[in-house]
PDB file of C-alpha atoms in Angstrom:
ATOM      1  CA  ARG S 303      15.473 -57.422-134.426  1.00  0.00           C
ATOM      2  CA  GLN S 304      14.834 -55.444-137.569  1.00  0.00           C
ATOM      3  CA  VAL S 305      18.526 -55.034-138.441  1.00  0.00           C
ATOM      4  CA  ARG S 306      19.115 -58.744-137.784  1.00  0.00           C
ATOM      5  CA  SER S 307      16.197 -59.626-140.072  1.00  0.00           C
ATOM      6  CA  PHE S 308      17.589 -57.351-142.796  1.00  0.00           C
ATOM      7  CA  ILE S 309      20.984 -59.089-142.633  1.00  0.00           C
ATOM      8  CA  GLU S 310      19.373 -62.537-142.619  1.00  0.00           C
ATOM      9  CA  GLN S 311      17.193 -61.685-145.596  1.00  0.00           C
ATOM     10  CA  HIS S 312      19.722 -59.768-147.710  1.00  0.00           C
ATOM     11  CA  GLY S 313      23.167 -60.798-146.429  1.00  0.00           C
ATOM     12  CA  GLU S 314      24.747 -62.343-149.508  1.00  0.00           C
ATOM     13  CA  SER S 315      22.846 -60.294-152.063  1.00  0.00           C
ATOM     14  CA  ARG S 316      23.313 -56.798-150.580  1.00  0.00           C
ATOM     15  CA  PHE S 317      26.732 -56.941-148.855  1.00  0.00           C
ATOM     16  CA  THR S 318      29.999 -57.224-150.792  1.00  0.00           C
ATOM     17  CA  PRO S 319      32.778 -59.217-149.098  1.00  0.00           C
ATOM     18  CA  LYS S 320      35.441 -56.631-148.220  1.00  0.00           C
ATOM     19  CA  GLN S 321      38.273 -59.107-148.760  1.00  0.00           C
ATOM     20  CA  THR S 322      37.323 -59.799-152.392  1.00  0.00           C
ATOM     21  CA  GLY S 323      37.043 -56.140-153.327  1.00  0.00           C
ATOM     22  CA  TYR S 324      34.554 -54.199-155.366  1.00  0.00           C
ATOM     23  CA  SER S 325      31.898 -56.086-157.296  1.00  0.00           C
ATOM     24  CA  SER S 326      29.511 -54.372-159.672  1.00  0.00           C
ATOM     25  CA  GLN S 327      27.306 -57.473-159.512  1.00  0.00           C
ATOM     26  CA  VAL S 328      25.825 -56.436-156.161  1.00  0.00           C
ATOM     27  CA  ARG S 329      22.679 -54.463-156.893  1.00  0.00           C
ATOM     28  CA  GLN S 330      21.452 -51.904-154.390  1.00  0.00           C
ATOM     29  CA  ARG S 331      24.456 -52.493-152.133  1.00  0.00           C
ATOM     30  CA  ALA S 332      23.600 -51.931-148.480  1.00  0.00           C
ATOM     31  CA  GLY S 333      27.254 -52.201-147.504  1.00  0.00           C
ATOM     32  CA  TRP S 334      30.153 -54.589-147.061  1.00  0.00           C
ATOM     33  CA  ILE S 335      30.903 -57.639-144.952  1.00  0.00           C
ATOM     34  CA  ASP S 336      34.307 -57.824-143.256  1.00  0.00           C
ATOM     35  CA  THR S 337      35.509 -61.255-142.147  1.00  0.00           C
ATOM     36  CA  SER S 338      39.189 -60.323-141.698  1.00  0.00           C
ATOM     37  CA  GLY S 339      39.122 -59.838-137.925  1.00  0.00           C
ATOM     38  CA  PRO S 340      38.190 -62.009-134.973  1.00  0.00           C
ATOM     39  CA  GLN S 341      34.515 -61.294-135.621  1.00  0.00           C
ATOM     40  CA  THR S 342      32.434 -60.710-138.728  1.00  0.00           C
ATOM     41  CA  LEU S 343      31.256 -57.129-139.243  1.00  0.00           C
ATOM     42  CA  TYR S 344      28.398 -55.934-141.440  1.00  0.00           C
ATOM     43  CA  LEU S 345      29.332 -52.445-142.648  1.00  0.00           C
ATOM     44  CA  PHE S 346      26.241 -50.428-143.550  1.00  0.00           C
ATOM     45  CA  TYR S 347      26.272 -47.334-145.729  1.00  0.00           C
ATOM     46  CA  PRO S 348      23.925 -44.675-144.271  1.00  0.00           C
ATOM     47  CA  THR S 349      21.382 -45.389-147.040  1.00  0.00           C
ATOM     48  CA  GLY S 350      21.495 -49.123-146.264  1.00  0.00           C
ATOM     49  CA  TRP S 351      21.117 -48.345-142.566  1.00  0.00           C
ATOM     50  CA  ARG S 352      18.020 -46.231-143.223  1.00  0.00           C
ATOM     51  CA  GLU S 353      16.573 -49.097-145.242  1.00  0.00           C
ATOM     52  CA  ALA S 354      17.401 -51.656-142.535  1.00  0.00           C
ATOM     53  CA  THR S 355      15.767 -49.466-139.885  1.00  0.00           C
ATOM     54  CA  GLU S 356      12.773 -48.433-142.008  1.00  0.00           C
ATOM     55  CA  GLY S 357       9.852 -47.427-139.819  1.00  0.00           C
ATOM     56  CA  LEU S 358      12.201 -46.688-136.908  1.00  0.00           C
ATOM     57  CA  SER S 359      14.407 -43.745-136.093  1.00  0.00           C
ATOM     58  CA  PRO S 360      17.831 -44.675-137.548  1.00  0.00           C
ATOM     59  CA  ASP S 361      19.538 -42.778-134.704  1.00  0.00           C
ATOM     60  CA  ARG S 362      17.516 -44.514-131.999  1.00  0.00           C
ATOM     61  CA  ALA S 363      18.139 -47.894-133.598  1.00  0.00           C
ATOM     62  CA  ALA S 364      21.879 -47.161-133.617  1.00  0.00           C
ATOM     63  CA  LYS S 365      21.828 -46.132-129.953  1.00  0.00           C
ATOM     64  CA  ALA S 366      19.888 -49.270-129.017  1.00  0.00           C
ATOM     65  CA  LEU S 367      22.389 -51.501-130.843  1.00  0.00           C
ATOM     66  CA  MET S 368      25.291 -49.620-129.239  1.00  0.00           C
ATOM     67  CA  ALA S 369      23.761 -50.201-125.804  1.00  0.00           C
ATOM     68  CA  ALA S 370      23.256 -53.898-126.611  1.00  0.00           C
ATOM     69  CA  GLY S 371      26.886 -54.205-127.742  1.00  0.00           C
ATOM     70  CA  TYR S 372      26.130 -55.037-131.388  1.00  0.00           C
ATOM     71  CA  LEU S 373      27.240 -51.760-132.968  1.00  0.00           C
ATOM     72  CA  VAL S 374      30.954 -50.868-133.024  1.00  0.00           C
ATOM     73  CA  PRO S 375      30.982 -47.091-132.487  1.00  0.00           C
ATOM     74  CA  ASP S 376      33.655 -44.440-132.895  1.00  0.00           C
ATOM     75  CA  GLY S 377      33.714 -43.202-129.318  1.00  0.00           C
ATOM     76  CA  ASN S 378      30.152 -42.035-128.739  1.00  0.00           C
ATOM     77  CA  ARG S 379      29.388 -41.678-132.467  1.00  0.00           C
ATOM     78  CA  PRO S 380      27.424 -44.535-134.016  1.00  0.00           C
ATOM     79  CA  GLN S 381      29.316 -44.374-137.323  1.00  0.00           C
ATOM     80  CA  ARG S 382      33.016 -44.965-137.844  1.00  0.00           C
ATOM     81  CA  LYS S 383      35.328 -44.413-140.803  1.00  0.00           C
ATOM     82  CA  VAL S 384      36.116 -47.637-142.638  1.00  0.00           C
ATOM     83  CA  SER S 385      38.791 -48.194-145.296  1.00  0.00           C
ATOM     84  CA  LEU S 386      37.257 -49.920-148.308  1.00  0.00           C
ATOM     85  CA  PRO S 387      38.846 -51.713-151.290  1.00  0.00           C
ATOM     86  CA  ASP S 388      37.955 -48.794-153.590  1.00  0.00           C
ATOM     87  CA  ASN S 389      40.297 -46.566-151.502  1.00  0.00           C
ATOM     88  CA  THR S 390      37.469 -44.590-149.906  1.00  0.00           C
ATOM     89  CA  ARG S 391      36.919 -44.101-146.164  1.00  0.00           C
ATOM     90  CA  PRO S 392      33.204 -43.484-145.644  1.00  0.00           C
ATOM     91  CA  ARG S 393      31.483 -43.348-142.288  1.00  0.00           C
ATOM     92  CA  MET S 394      29.566 -46.575-141.824  1.00  0.00           C
ATOM     93  CA  TYR S 395      27.463 -48.358-139.235  1.00  0.00           C
ATOM     94  CA  CYS S 396      29.469 -51.446-138.168  1.00  0.00           C
ATOM     95  CA  VAL S 397      27.253 -54.227-136.846  1.00  0.00           C
ATOM     96  CA  LYS S 398      28.810 -57.286-135.227  1.00  0.00           C
ATOM     97  CA  GLY S 399      27.940 -60.583-136.864  1.00  0.00           C
ATOM     98  CA  SER S 400      27.089 -61.931-133.409  1.00  0.00           C
ATOM     99  CA  ILE S 401      23.735 -60.160-133.814  1.00  0.00           C
ATOM    100  CA  LEU S 402      22.720 -63.223-135.853  1.00  0.00           C
ATOM    101  CA  ASP S 403      23.448 -65.571-132.941  1.00  0.00           C
ATOM    102  CA  ASP S 404      20.850 -64.134-130.558  1.00  0.00           C
TER     103      ASP S 404
END
């Protein structure tokens, strides 16, 4: 619930659309939003993830979202490498946009 609330509250202001590239206008970027595939993904930097899970254990929150099918893991690791428009490949928490539907 807490991650969903964070996305609902900060979606457009804290996530840069991956397809449009880097934007310096996003202050305190939590991550990126990827709409290129069959489902929308919210890509959290580790710092954004800690903020979204404030008051909880970030690792436990990731495991709970993996178990619920909302987090796209890299095998059994909660973070996966993502290619970004700035040519970096950081490890990010990838949350399915379907989390907003439930």
